[in-house]
Short mmCIF file of C-alpha atoms and ligand atoms in Angstrom, two decimals:
data_model
loop_
_atom_site.label_atom_id
_atom_site.label_comp_id
_atom_site.label_asym_id
_atom_site.label_seq_id
_atom_site.Cartn_x
_atom_site.Cartn_y
_atom_site.Cartn_z
CA UNK A 1 -19.91 0.12 -3.12
CA UNK A 2 -17.85 0.46 -6.18
CA UNK A 3 -14.84 2.67 -6.78
CA UNK A 4 -14.43 3.67 -10.58
CA UNK A 5 -12.37 5.98 -12.76
CA UNK A 6 -14.11 8.62 -14.88
CA UNK A 7 -13.78 6.53 -17.99
CA UNK A 8 -15.01 3.58 -16.28
CA UNK A 9 -18.11 5.56 -15.24
CA UNK A 10 -18.52 7.09 -18.90
CA UNK A 11 -18.36 3.31 -20.24
CA UNK A 12 -21.08 2.09 -17.61
CA UNK A 13 -23.46 5.25 -18.90
CA UNK A 14 -22.74 4.29 -22.41
CA UNK A 15 -23.60 0.64 -21.80
CA UNK A 16 -26.51 1.63 -19.97
CA UNK A 17 -28.00 3.94 -22.57
CA UNK A 18 -26.90 2.14 -25.85
CA UNK A 19 -27.06 -1.61 -24.75
CA UNK A 20 -29.60 -1.52 -22.07
CA UNK A 21 -31.66 1.15 -23.49
CA UNK A 22 -32.22 3.67 -20.88
CA UNK A 23 -32.38 7.06 -22.46
CA UNK A 24 -29.73 9.61 -21.30
CA UNK A 25 -32.36 11.93 -20.56
CA UNK A 26 -33.79 9.34 -18.05
CA UNK A 27 -30.40 8.64 -16.56
CA UNK A 28 -30.00 12.42 -15.92
CA UNK A 29 -33.33 12.66 -14.50
CA UNK A 30 -32.35 9.78 -12.03
CA UNK A 31 -29.06 11.29 -11.33
CA UNK A 32 -30.44 14.79 -10.45
CA UNK A 33 -33.42 13.78 -8.74
CA UNK A 34 -31.48 11.49 -6.39
CA UNK A 35 -29.09 14.21 -5.67
CA UNK A 36 -31.76 16.70 -4.91
CA UNK A 37 -33.46 14.23 -2.59
CA UNK A 38 -30.31 14.03 -0.42
CA UNK A 39 -29.81 18.04 -0.70
CA UNK A 40 -33.41 18.48 0.42
CA UNK A 41 -32.85 16.64 3.72
CA UNK A 42 -30.21 19.45 4.49
CA UNK A 43 -32.20 22.49 3.12
CA UNK A 44 -34.81 24.82 4.68
CA UNK A 45 -37.34 26.64 2.70
CA UNK A 46 -36.09 30.13 3.75
CA UNK A 47 -32.39 29.55 2.53
CA UNK A 48 -31.13 31.18 -0.72
CA UNK A 49 -30.04 28.56 -2.98
CA UNK A 50 -27.96 29.05 -5.99
CA UNK A 51 -27.28 26.31 -8.40
CA UNK A 52 -24.23 26.83 -10.75
CA UNK A 53 -24.50 25.00 -14.04
CA UNK A 54 -21.75 24.01 -16.25
CA UNK A 55 -21.57 23.07 -20.13
CA UNK A 56 -21.57 19.34 -19.88
CA UNK A 57 -23.74 16.69 -18.15
CA UNK A 58 -22.58 17.70 -14.72
CA UNK A 59 -24.40 21.05 -15.39
CA UNK A 60 -27.41 18.85 -16.81
CA UNK A 61 -27.72 17.18 -13.51
CA UNK A 62 -27.92 20.77 -12.10
CA UNK A 63 -30.72 21.51 -14.06
CA UNK A 64 -32.73 18.51 -12.82
CA UNK A 65 -31.83 19.39 -9.25
CA UNK A 66 -33.02 22.92 -9.79
CA UNK A 67 -36.35 21.63 -11.12
CA UNK A 68 -36.63 19.07 -8.19
CA UNK A 69 -36.05 21.91 -5.70
CA UNK A 70 -38.66 23.84 -7.22
CA UNK A 71 -41.09 21.09 -7.05
CA UNK A 72 -40.26 20.89 -3.26
CA UNK A 73 -41.36 24.68 -2.74
CA UNK A 74 -37.65 25.98 -2.79
CA UNK A 75 -37.07 28.44 -5.65
CA UNK A 76 -33.27 28.36 -6.48
CA UNK A 77 -31.41 30.83 -8.33
CA UNK A 78 -29.89 29.14 -11.32
CA UNK A 79 -26.78 30.35 -12.99
CA UNK A 80 -25.67 29.07 -16.63
CA UNK A 81 -22.09 29.32 -17.07
CA UNK A 82 -21.69 28.81 -20.87
CA UNK A 83 -23.53 30.43 -23.60
CA UNK A 84 -26.83 28.53 -24.16
CA UNK A 85 -25.75 27.34 -27.65
CA UNK A 86 -22.90 25.43 -25.69
CA UNK A 87 -25.45 22.94 -24.41
CA UNK A 88 -26.16 19.66 -26.17
CA UNK A 89 -27.66 16.29 -25.56
CA UNK A 90 -29.50 15.47 -22.50
CA UNK A 91 -28.16 18.68 -20.77
CA UNK A 92 -29.98 20.82 -23.27
CA UNK A 93 -33.14 18.58 -22.84
CA UNK A 94 -33.40 19.25 -19.07
CA UNK A 95 -32.28 22.93 -19.80
CA UNK A 96 -35.49 23.05 -21.82
CA UNK A 97 -37.68 21.48 -19.05
CA UNK A 98 -36.12 23.92 -16.39
CA UNK A 99 -37.23 26.91 -18.80
CA UNK A 100 -40.77 25.33 -19.03
CA UNK A 101 -41.10 25.45 -15.35
CA UNK A 102 -40.82 29.35 -15.60
CA UNK A 103 -37.59 29.31 -13.50
CA UNK A 104 -35.50 32.35 -14.51
CA UNK A 105 -32.10 31.38 -15.51
CA UNK A 106 -29.20 33.96 -15.16
CA UNK A 107 -26.54 33.92 -17.49
CA UNK A 108 -22.65 34.53 -16.33
CA UNK A 109 -22.08 35.31 -19.93
CA UNK A 110 -24.75 38.12 -20.13
CA UNK A 111 -22.60 40.63 -17.84
CA UNK A 112 -24.73 42.78 -15.40
CA UNK A 113 -25.12 41.13 -11.87
CA UNK A 114 -21.99 39.29 -10.96
CA UNK A 115 -22.39 35.68 -10.14
CA UNK A 116 -19.52 35.95 -7.55
CA UNK A 117 -21.52 38.36 -5.53
CA UNK A 118 -24.57 36.18 -5.73
CA UNK A 119 -22.36 33.41 -4.46
CA UNK A 120 -20.97 35.58 -1.75
CA UNK A 121 -24.55 36.30 -0.61
CA UNK A 122 -26.04 32.95 -0.68
CA UNK A 123 -26.95 30.47 1.87
CA UNK A 124 -26.31 27.37 -0.20
CA UNK A 125 -24.37 27.15 -3.43
CA UNK A 126 -24.94 23.98 -5.43
CA UNK A 127 -21.92 23.12 -7.57
CA UNK A 128 -23.07 21.64 -10.87
CA UNK A 129 -20.23 23.38 -12.92
CA UNK A 130 -17.84 20.48 -13.59
CA UNK A 131 -18.00 16.61 -13.03
CA UNK A 132 -15.83 13.87 -14.25
CA UNK A 133 -15.34 15.62 -17.69
CA UNK A 134 -12.89 18.27 -16.34
CA UNK A 135 -9.58 18.41 -17.88
CA UNK A 136 -6.33 20.69 -17.38
CA UNK A 137 -6.26 23.88 -15.59
CA UNK A 138 -9.79 25.67 -14.96
CA UNK A 139 -10.47 28.10 -17.65
CA UNK A 140 -12.46 31.20 -16.90
CA UNK A 141 -15.22 31.81 -15.76
CA UNK A 142 -14.92 28.55 -13.89
CA UNK A 143 -11.47 29.47 -12.20
CA UNK A 144 -13.27 32.66 -10.71
CA UNK A 145 -16.29 31.01 -9.56
CA UNK A 146 -14.45 28.04 -8.06
CA UNK A 147 -12.55 30.86 -6.18
CA UNK A 148 -15.94 32.56 -5.03
CA UNK A 149 -17.10 29.21 -3.72
CA UNK A 150 -14.24 28.92 -1.68
CA UNK A 151 -14.66 32.31 -0.23
CA UNK A 152 -18.41 32.32 0.36
CA UNK A 153 -19.76 31.65 3.92
CA UNK A 154 -22.35 29.73 2.11
CA UNK A 155 -22.58 25.99 2.51
CA UNK A 156 -21.47 24.40 -0.73
CA UNK A 157 -22.80 21.09 -1.98
CA UNK A 158 -21.06 19.43 -5.04
CA UNK A 159 -22.76 17.36 -7.55
CA UNK A 160 -20.98 14.07 -8.09
CA UNK A 161 -17.41 15.64 -7.57
CA UNK A 162 -16.24 19.06 -6.36
CA UNK A 163 -15.73 21.18 -9.70
CA UNK A 164 -11.98 21.20 -10.69
CA UNK A 165 -10.91 18.01 -8.93
CA UNK A 166 -10.14 14.86 -11.10
CA UNK A 167 -12.09 11.79 -10.76
CA UNK A 168 -9.03 9.71 -11.26
CA UNK A 169 -5.86 9.36 -9.27
CA UNK A 170 -2.60 10.37 -10.86
CA UNK A 171 -4.00 13.45 -12.60
CA UNK A 172 -2.34 17.03 -12.03
CA UNK A 173 -4.78 19.50 -11.05
CA UNK A 174 -4.47 23.02 -9.49
CA UNK A 175 -7.71 24.27 -7.71
CA UNK A 176 -11.12 22.77 -6.95
CA UNK A 177 -14.19 23.57 -5.04
CA UNK A 178 -13.83 22.72 -1.40
CA UNK A 179 -17.35 21.30 -0.60
CA UNK A 180 -19.15 20.79 2.73
CA UNK A 181 -21.15 18.02 1.17
CA UNK A 182 -20.90 16.06 -2.01
CA UNK A 183 -23.67 13.73 -3.54
CA UNK A 184 -21.54 11.14 -5.56
CA UNK A 185 -23.40 9.71 -8.44
CA UNK A 186 -23.63 5.89 -8.74
CA UNK A 187 -20.05 5.05 -7.54
CA UNK A 188 -17.13 6.43 -5.62
CA UNK A 189 -14.48 8.04 -7.80
CA UNK A 190 -11.12 7.22 -6.98
CA UNK A 191 -10.18 10.92 -5.89
CA UNK A 192 -12.31 10.41 -2.72
CA UNK A 193 -9.76 8.27 -1.24
CA UNK A 194 -6.56 9.98 -2.01
CA UNK A 195 -4.83 12.04 0.64
CA UNK A 196 -4.54 15.12 -1.38
CA UNK A 197 -8.06 15.14 -2.85
CA UNK A 198 -10.29 13.40 -0.38
CA UNK A 199 -10.59 16.48 1.91
CA UNK A 200 -12.19 18.55 -1.11
CA UNK A 201 -15.43 16.18 -0.85
CA UNK A 202 -16.42 17.14 2.63
CA UNK A 203 -19.09 14.80 3.72
CA UNK A 204 -20.02 12.14 1.02
CA UNK A 205 -23.07 10.37 0.11
CA UNK A 206 -23.47 7.95 -2.80
CA UNK A 207 -26.76 7.89 -4.57
CA UNK A 208 -28.07 5.12 -6.90
CA UNK A 209 -29.15 6.52 -10.25
CA UNK A 210 -30.65 3.46 -11.71
CA UNK A 211 -28.06 1.56 -13.44
CA UNK A 212 -29.17 -1.86 -14.02
CA UNK A 213 -27.96 -4.63 -11.55
CA UNK A 214 -24.84 -6.26 -12.81
CA UNK A 215 -23.58 -3.35 -14.51
CA UNK A 216 -20.28 -3.07 -12.73
CA UNK A 217 -19.66 -6.79 -13.78
CA UNK A 218 -19.05 -5.19 -17.01
CA UNK A 219 -15.71 -3.81 -15.56
CA UNK A 220 -12.52 -5.39 -16.09
CA UNK A 221 -11.25 -5.20 -12.57
CA UNK A 222 -13.13 -5.11 -9.26
CA UNK A 223 -12.47 -2.32 -7.13
CA UNK A 224 -14.84 -1.56 -4.32
CA UNK A 225 -15.10 -0.69 -0.74
CA UNK A 226 -14.98 -3.55 1.85
CA UNK A 227 -17.90 -3.04 3.86
CA UNK A 228 -19.32 -3.90 7.26
CA UNK A 229 -21.50 -6.56 5.58
CA UNK A 230 -18.49 -8.07 3.98
CA UNK A 231 -16.80 -8.61 7.38
CA UNK A 232 -20.08 -9.78 8.90
CA UNK A 233 -20.60 -12.61 6.06
CA UNK A 234 -16.77 -13.95 6.17
CA UNK A 235 -15.66 -13.53 9.70
CA UNK A 236 -15.43 -17.06 10.95
CA UNK A 237 -17.90 -18.37 13.49
CA UNK A 238 -16.38 -20.01 16.47
CA UNK A 239 -17.43 -23.61 17.44
CA UNK A 240 -17.57 -25.41 20.78
CA UNK A 241 -15.75 -28.21 18.94
CA UNK A 242 -12.81 -25.93 18.11
CA UNK A 243 -9.49 -26.94 19.65
CA UNK A 244 -6.43 -24.86 20.05
CA UNK A 245 -4.86 -25.66 16.67
CA UNK A 246 -8.16 -25.25 14.73
CA UNK A 247 -7.13 -21.55 13.83
CA UNK A 248 -3.71 -22.66 12.85
CA UNK A 249 0.02 -22.50 14.20
CA UNK A 250 1.50 -19.05 13.88
CA UNK A 251 4.98 -17.83 13.86
CA UNK A 252 6.02 -14.06 14.41
CA UNK A 253 9.83 -13.34 13.71
CA UNK A 254 10.99 -9.96 14.80
CA UNK A 255 12.54 -7.72 17.49
CA UNK A 256 16.10 -6.44 18.04
CA UNK A 257 18.06 -4.49 20.74
CA UNK A 258 16.48 -1.11 19.57
CA UNK A 259 12.87 -2.51 18.69
CA UNK A 260 11.90 -5.35 21.40
CA UNK A 261 8.35 -4.44 21.73
CA UNK A 262 7.41 -4.73 18.01
CA UNK A 263 6.97 -8.45 17.86
CA UNK A 264 5.13 -8.43 21.26
CA UNK A 265 2.79 -5.96 19.89
CA UNK A 266 2.14 -8.08 16.71
CA UNK A 267 1.86 -11.23 19.10
CA UNK A 268 -0.70 -9.78 21.52
CA UNK A 269 -2.80 -8.69 18.38
CA UNK A 270 -2.52 -12.17 17.00
CA UNK A 271 -3.75 -13.81 20.18
CA UNK A 272 -6.52 -11.25 20.50
CA UNK A 273 -7.53 -11.92 16.89
CA UNK A 274 -8.00 -15.75 17.44
CA UNK A 275 -4.70 -17.37 17.13
CA UNK A 276 -4.72 -20.59 19.12
CA UNK A 277 -1.13 -21.39 18.88
CA UNK A 278 1.49 -18.62 18.56
CA UNK A 279 5.38 -18.84 18.59
CA UNK A 280 7.50 -15.75 18.87
CA UNK A 281 10.94 -16.14 17.39
CA UNK A 282 13.07 -13.07 18.84
CA UNK A 283 16.53 -12.24 20.32
CA UNK A 284 17.23 -14.38 23.21
CA UNK A 285 17.76 -11.25 25.36
CA UNK A 286 13.91 -10.59 25.24
CA UNK A 287 12.57 -14.07 26.12
CA UNK A 288 11.99 -13.14 29.66
CA UNK A 289 10.32 -10.08 28.99
CA UNK A 290 8.21 -11.75 26.36
CA UNK A 291 7.29 -14.51 28.52
CA UNK A 292 5.89 -12.17 31.12
CA UNK A 293 4.14 -9.97 28.34
CA UNK A 294 2.78 -12.85 26.53
CA UNK A 295 2.57 -16.10 28.58
CA UNK A 296 0.20 -17.47 25.93
CA UNK A 297 3.02 -17.44 23.27
CA UNK A 298 5.53 -20.14 22.87
CA UNK A 299 9.08 -18.62 22.45
CA UNK A 300 11.95 -19.44 19.97
CA UNK A 301 15.00 -17.29 20.98
CA UNK A 302 17.44 -16.42 17.99
CA UNK A 303 20.54 -18.62 18.33
CA UNK A 304 23.88 -16.90 17.92
CA UNK A 305 23.15 -13.60 16.46
CA UNK A 306 19.95 -13.79 14.25
CA UNK A 307 19.29 -17.30 13.57
CA UNK A 308 15.88 -19.33 13.41
CA UNK A 309 16.12 -22.28 15.53
CA UNK A 310 12.30 -23.06 14.81
CA UNK A 311 11.51 -25.56 11.93
CA UNK A 312 9.46 -22.84 9.92
CA UNK A 313 7.90 -25.45 7.76
CA UNK A 314 5.70 -26.62 10.56
CA UNK A 315 3.65 -23.25 10.82
CA UNK A 316 0.76 -22.56 8.87
CA UNK A 317 1.54 -18.89 8.67
CA UNK A 318 4.59 -16.71 9.61
CA UNK A 319 4.99 -13.02 9.97
CA UNK A 320 8.15 -11.36 9.63
CA UNK A 321 9.44 -7.90 10.12
CA UNK A 322 8.24 -6.10 13.26
CA UNK A 323 11.30 -4.40 14.86
CA UNK A 324 13.70 -6.92 13.12
CA UNK A 325 16.41 -4.61 12.15
CA UNK A 326 17.91 -4.40 8.60
CA UNK A 327 21.37 -6.05 9.25
CA UNK A 328 22.80 -8.80 7.11
CA UNK A 329 21.46 -11.52 9.64
CA UNK A 330 17.99 -10.11 9.41
CA UNK A 331 18.36 -10.23 5.66
CA UNK A 332 19.46 -13.77 5.82
CA UNK A 333 16.42 -14.53 8.01
CA UNK A 334 13.96 -13.06 5.61
CA UNK A 335 15.42 -14.98 2.72
CA UNK A 336 15.20 -18.06 4.65
CA UNK A 337 11.43 -17.41 5.37
CA UNK A 338 10.70 -16.60 1.73
CA UNK A 339 12.06 -19.84 0.42
CA UNK A 340 11.24 -22.22 3.49
CA UNK A 341 7.92 -21.48 4.96
CA UNK A 342 5.07 -23.54 3.76
CA UNK A 343 2.29 -21.37 4.72
CA UNK A 344 1.06 -17.86 4.12
CA UNK A 345 3.99 -15.41 4.62
CA UNK A 346 3.39 -11.69 5.97
CA UNK A 347 6.22 -9.25 5.33
CA UNK A 348 6.04 -6.06 7.13
CA UNK A 349 8.29 -3.21 8.36
CA UNK A 350 11.98 -4.07 8.12
CA UNK A 351 11.49 -7.16 6.11
CA UNK A 352 9.91 -4.63 3.18
CA UNK A 353 13.10 -2.82 3.47
CA UNK A 354 15.20 -5.85 3.10
CA UNK A 355 13.10 -7.62 0.63
CA UNK A 356 14.29 -7.86 -3.08
CA UNK A 357 10.73 -8.18 -4.92
CA UNK A 358 12.23 -10.63 -7.48
CA UNK A 359 12.64 -13.11 -4.63
CA UNK A 360 8.83 -13.09 -4.37
CA UNK A 361 8.51 -14.94 -7.69
CA UNK A 362 9.83 -17.91 -5.97
CA UNK A 363 7.01 -18.15 -3.60
CA UNK A 364 4.72 -20.92 -4.17
CA UNK A 365 2.48 -20.11 -1.27
CA UNK A 366 0.49 -16.76 -0.79
CA UNK A 367 2.32 -13.83 0.46
CA UNK A 368 0.99 -10.70 2.08
CA UNK A 369 2.94 -7.40 1.99
CA UNK A 370 1.67 -4.49 4.29
CA UNK A 371 3.75 -1.37 3.44
CA UNK A 372 2.96 2.24 3.98
CA UNK A 373 3.46 4.67 1.06
CA UNK A 374 7.28 5.13 1.99
CA UNK A 375 7.88 1.19 1.85
CA UNK A 376 5.86 0.73 -1.27
CA UNK A 377 7.96 3.73 -2.64
CA UNK A 378 11.20 1.79 -1.87
CA UNK A 379 9.81 -1.49 -3.15
CA UNK A 380 8.73 0.03 -6.51
CA UNK A 381 11.49 2.63 -7.09
CA UNK A 382 8.91 5.51 -7.10
CA UNK A 383 8.86 8.63 -4.83
CA UNK A 384 6.57 8.80 -1.91
CA UNK A 385 4.62 11.59 -3.68
CA UNK A 386 4.33 9.28 -6.77
CA UNK A 387 2.78 6.66 -4.76
CA UNK A 388 0.31 8.92 -2.90
CA UNK A 389 -0.68 10.36 -6.22
CA UNK A 390 -1.49 7.00 -7.62
CA UNK A 391 -1.93 4.41 -4.78
CA UNK A 392 -4.64 2.33 -6.75
CA UNK A 393 -2.31 1.85 -9.78
CA UNK A 394 0.95 1.39 -7.89
CA UNK A 395 -0.35 -1.21 -5.51
CA UNK A 396 -2.29 -2.94 -8.16
CA UNK A 397 0.93 -2.93 -10.34
CA UNK A 398 3.17 -4.65 -7.55
CA UNK A 399 0.49 -7.21 -6.62
CA UNK A 400 -0.13 -8.31 -10.04
CA UNK A 401 3.37 -8.18 -11.15
CA UNK A 402 4.71 -10.23 -8.36
CA UNK A 403 1.50 -12.51 -7.41
CA UNK A 404 1.23 -11.12 -3.82
CA UNK A 405 -1.43 -9.25 -1.60
CA UNK A 406 -0.52 -5.76 -0.99
CA UNK A 407 -2.07 -3.89 1.78
CA UNK A 408 -1.06 -0.31 1.18
CA UNK A 409 -1.71 1.63 4.57
CA UNK A 410 -3.03 4.96 4.69
CA UNK A 411 -6.14 6.86 5.67
CA UNK A 412 -7.92 4.82 3.09
CA UNK A 413 -6.00 1.55 3.14
CA UNK A 414 -6.10 -0.26 -0.11
CA UNK A 415 -5.85 -3.93 -0.17
CA UNK A 416 -4.90 -5.47 -3.74
CA UNK A 417 -5.03 -9.02 -4.56
CA UNK A 418 -2.79 -11.31 -7.01
CA UNK A 419 -5.28 -11.09 -9.78
CA UNK A 420 -6.06 -7.37 -9.50
CA UNK A 421 -8.98 -6.83 -7.38
CA UNK A 422 -8.99 -4.07 -4.87
CA UNK A 423 -10.90 -3.27 -1.66
CA UNK A 424 -10.70 0.11 0.11
CA UNK A 425 -11.03 0.25 3.73
CA UNK A 426 -13.81 2.57 5.29
CA UNK A 427 -12.67 2.39 8.91
CA UNK A 428 -9.90 4.06 10.70
CA UNK A 429 -8.71 7.56 12.07
CA UNK A 430 -5.84 9.45 13.40
CA UNK A 431 -5.37 7.18 16.31
CA UNK A 432 -3.56 4.77 14.05
CA UNK A 433 -0.95 7.53 12.95
CA UNK A 434 1.46 6.26 15.69
CA UNK A 435 4.22 3.78 15.79
CA UNK A 436 3.38 0.02 16.35
CA UNK A 437 0.09 0.17 14.90
CA UNK A 438 1.47 -1.71 11.82
CA UNK A 439 2.86 -4.31 13.97
CA UNK A 440 -0.82 -4.63 15.41
CA UNK A 441 -2.30 -5.07 11.84
CA UNK A 442 0.48 -7.63 11.05
CA UNK A 443 -0.59 -9.85 14.02
CA UNK A 444 -4.12 -9.50 12.99
CA UNK A 445 -3.28 -10.50 9.33
CA UNK A 446 -1.54 -13.34 10.58
CA UNK A 447 -4.36 -14.60 12.70
CA UNK A 448 -7.09 -14.16 10.11
CA UNK A 449 -4.96 -15.88 7.20
CA UNK A 450 -5.31 -18.91 9.50
CA UNK A 451 -8.88 -18.76 10.47
CA UNK A 452 -10.77 -17.45 7.27
CA UNK A 453 -11.54 -19.58 4.27
CA UNK A 454 -10.22 -17.15 1.68
CA UNK A 455 -7.30 -14.88 1.79
CA UNK A 456 -9.08 -11.89 0.37
CA UNK A 457 -11.52 -11.86 3.41
CA UNK A 458 -8.80 -12.59 5.80
CA UNK A 459 -6.75 -9.67 4.92
CA UNK A 460 -9.38 -7.27 4.26
CA UNK A 461 -11.22 -8.15 7.54
CA UNK A 462 -8.05 -7.51 9.54
CA UNK A 463 -7.67 -4.11 7.86
CA UNK A 464 -11.26 -3.31 8.59
CA UNK A 465 -11.22 -4.45 12.30
CA UNK A 466 -7.92 -2.74 13.06
CA UNK A 467 -9.61 0.63 11.93
CA UNK A 468 -12.77 -0.32 13.59
CA UNK A 469 -10.58 -0.68 17.02
CA UNK A 470 -9.34 2.78 16.27
CA UNK A 471 -12.76 4.12 15.53
CA UNK A 472 -14.08 2.32 18.90
CA UNK A 473 -11.31 4.31 20.84
CA UNK A 474 -12.05 7.68 19.20
CA UNK A 475 -15.52 7.53 20.63
CA UNK A 476 -14.12 7.96 24.01
CA UNK A 477 -10.72 9.27 24.04
CA UNK A 478 -8.91 11.93 21.67
CA UNK A 479 -6.73 10.79 19.33
CA UNK A 480 -3.48 12.14 20.95
CA UNK A 481 -4.11 10.35 24.32
CA UNK A 482 -3.95 6.84 23.15
CA UNK A 483 -1.05 4.49 22.81
CA UNK A 484 -0.76 1.64 20.46
CA UNK A 485 -1.48 -1.11 22.92
CA UNK A 486 -4.99 0.69 23.48
CA UNK A 487 -5.71 -0.51 19.83
CA UNK A 488 -5.14 -3.95 20.86
CA UNK A 489 -7.31 -3.48 23.94
CA UNK A 490 -10.07 -2.00 21.85
CA UNK A 491 -10.14 -5.21 19.38
CA UNK A 492 -13.07 -6.86 21.40
CA UNK A 493 -14.97 -3.61 20.73
CA UNK A 494 -14.01 -3.89 16.97
CA UNK A 495 -15.34 -7.57 16.75
CA UNK A 496 -18.53 -6.56 18.62
CA UNK A 497 -19.24 -3.55 16.22
CA UNK A 498 -19.64 -6.14 13.33
CA UNK A 499 -21.28 -8.77 15.42
CA UNK A 500 -24.22 -6.53 16.76
CA UNK A 501 -27.10 -7.00 14.64
CA UNK A 502 -28.15 -3.26 14.56
N1 LIG B 601 -23.34 7.61 -14.43
C1 LIG B 601 -23.04 8.76 -14.09
O1 LIG B 601 -22.43 8.89 -13.00
C2 LIG B 601 -23.87 9.94 -14.73
C3 LIG B 601 -23.22 11.31 -14.69
N2 LIG B 601 -23.68 12.23 -15.17
C4 LIG B 601 -22.98 13.66 -15.02
O2 LIG B 601 -22.17 13.64 -16.01
C5 LIG B 601 -20.99 14.39 -15.48
C6 LIG B 601 -19.90 14.06 -16.56
O3 LIG B 601 -20.47 14.75 -17.72
P1 LIG B 601 -19.37 15.35 -18.89
O4 LIG B 601 -20.48 16.05 -19.80
O5 LIG B 601 -18.68 14.33 -19.41
O6 LIG B 601 -18.33 16.40 -18.19
P2 LIG B 601 -18.70 17.41 -17.21
O7 LIG B 601 -19.94 17.80 -17.07
O8 LIG B 601 -17.87 17.17 -16.05
O9 LIG B 601 -17.86 18.70 -17.83
C7 LIG B 601 -17.42 18.67 -19.04
C8 LIG B 601 -17.71 20.24 -19.74
O10 LIG B 601 -16.70 21.06 -18.87
C9 LIG B 601 -15.91 21.71 -19.77
N3 LIG B 601 -14.43 21.48 -19.19
C10 LIG B 601 -13.68 20.39 -19.08
N4 LIG B 601 -12.60 20.96 -18.52
C11 LIG B 601 -12.47 22.27 -18.02
C12 LIG B 601 -11.61 23.08 -17.67
N5 LIG B 601 -10.51 22.75 -17.26
N6 LIG B 601 -11.98 24.35 -17.69
C13 LIG B 601 -13.35 24.74 -17.94
N7 LIG B 601 -14.21 23.90 -18.45
C14 LIG B 601 -13.96 22.58 -18.64
C15 LIG B 601 -16.02 20.91 -20.96
O11 LIG B 601 -15.63 21.72 -22.09
C16 LIG B 601 -17.30 20.35 -21.06
O12 LIG B 601 -18.14 21.08 -21.57
C17 LIG B 601 -20.77 13.67 -14.27
O13 LIG B 601 -19.76 14.07 -13.47
C18 LIG B 601 -22.17 13.43 -13.67
O14 LIG B 601 -22.31 14.70 -12.95
C19 LIG B 601 -24.93 12.30 -15.95
O15 LIG B 601 -25.69 13.26 -15.64
C20 LIG B 601 -25.79 10.99 -15.53
C21 LIG B 601 -24.89 9.76 -15.41
K1 K B 602 -19.37 19.37 -9.44
#
């Protein structure tokens, strides 16, 4: 399922109409009819339904939806917001068809009955006012109608995008319809994954509008959801012939006086994600606690201060950062791993605070960074707010500039590859909003980079199953009554959730 910008969507529309040859009227019929189909599953014949239609093609979709509801026996009250003569193209065409059906269309411009009052008294309001073509602050009467939609007790269902909301990240906006349900046309828009804009969509369903197969391959960059089927088709299948080093030799470097548990969380997660041979490098004072907590792991206590005694070149993958601290000795350790490891290097937590991005360019082997918004802000010199407003572009820029994988953690974690592909994660919940869950993900990424055939799948699967473990927990316990090690305990449930055939 793709994630597109407004201009990418328009390009795909144009190609479909001009090159593929599908008339715009047909594309709009497909869009409106598909949206109506999803809305009809939620409507009852006795509900008073209002359809608000704007001046562009979003409004055109509204005309088609109104006609489809009429066909299904529901007589919607249609409100045209602009003057009729503002309509053009396929929207004007479908407006004509609607009038042909004998459906009365009310005009906001005509005065008399106030549309706001009708919205207040409705059972369902279908928002076909503005779609991906919105720009700038809402002009009247749209601003007042959006306010009315946000005050009514009616169920509000948006077409393609809640009116007023930008499709793209990084766009200033002021107000938007708070939808209960949004039927998204053809592909997710970026704003459905941003912390500030996602809540306005309400429940989302994406519908096909008949774009020909392969249309999305026209786009320069792949940006899509990483879905259950992607995990099912790339998760390695274990075999009886496997032996303990089949899935690599992993190293986790971390821990300090103030954060002794972080490498243990990462280590346990790595072991429960399939690592056969794991070494923990941590302060000597914690080795006995580590041995009792993780007897499966080999231990390499730091020698005097924070020095690695292990030969890092013999590991297939190394993860550095959980609980490491940020002093000078820790900084030397990070540099040592950047320049000396022969395998995949995962940098998380304190290692990201220590890291000088320019050093990444010396890496000849793959590198995976797992920052949250604050860490990515520090790495890029942006503010946290700037990162949260444009997570796709920010992580894309860093990944392609430094040739690394970037896992930008959040409610919708985005994985960016060195060549600019991006995968949005659909799993996870508030259970993960607690200390140590990042350490768990680091251990999972370490394990998966050694067991998967491609790094794309290794990283995206780790993110997916990390969230799926939280989803499995949330089924039985409230998010506040969970501790991070419960997420590790739920990993088998996460694996089962993708291995089951249902
Ligand atoms: N492939 C698809 O997804 C298809 C999508 N369709 C629908 O088309 C809209 C995009 O249509 P477009 O005409 O480009 O823009 P809008 O309808 O969103 O609105 C433009 C319209 O709104 C006015 N406007 C813009 N900004 C403001 C503002 N700040 N205040 C007031 N008015 C504003 C502007 O003047 C224009 O008149 C997409 O979302 C889908 O719903 C196609 O139907 C089929 C293919
Ligand atoms: K809309």
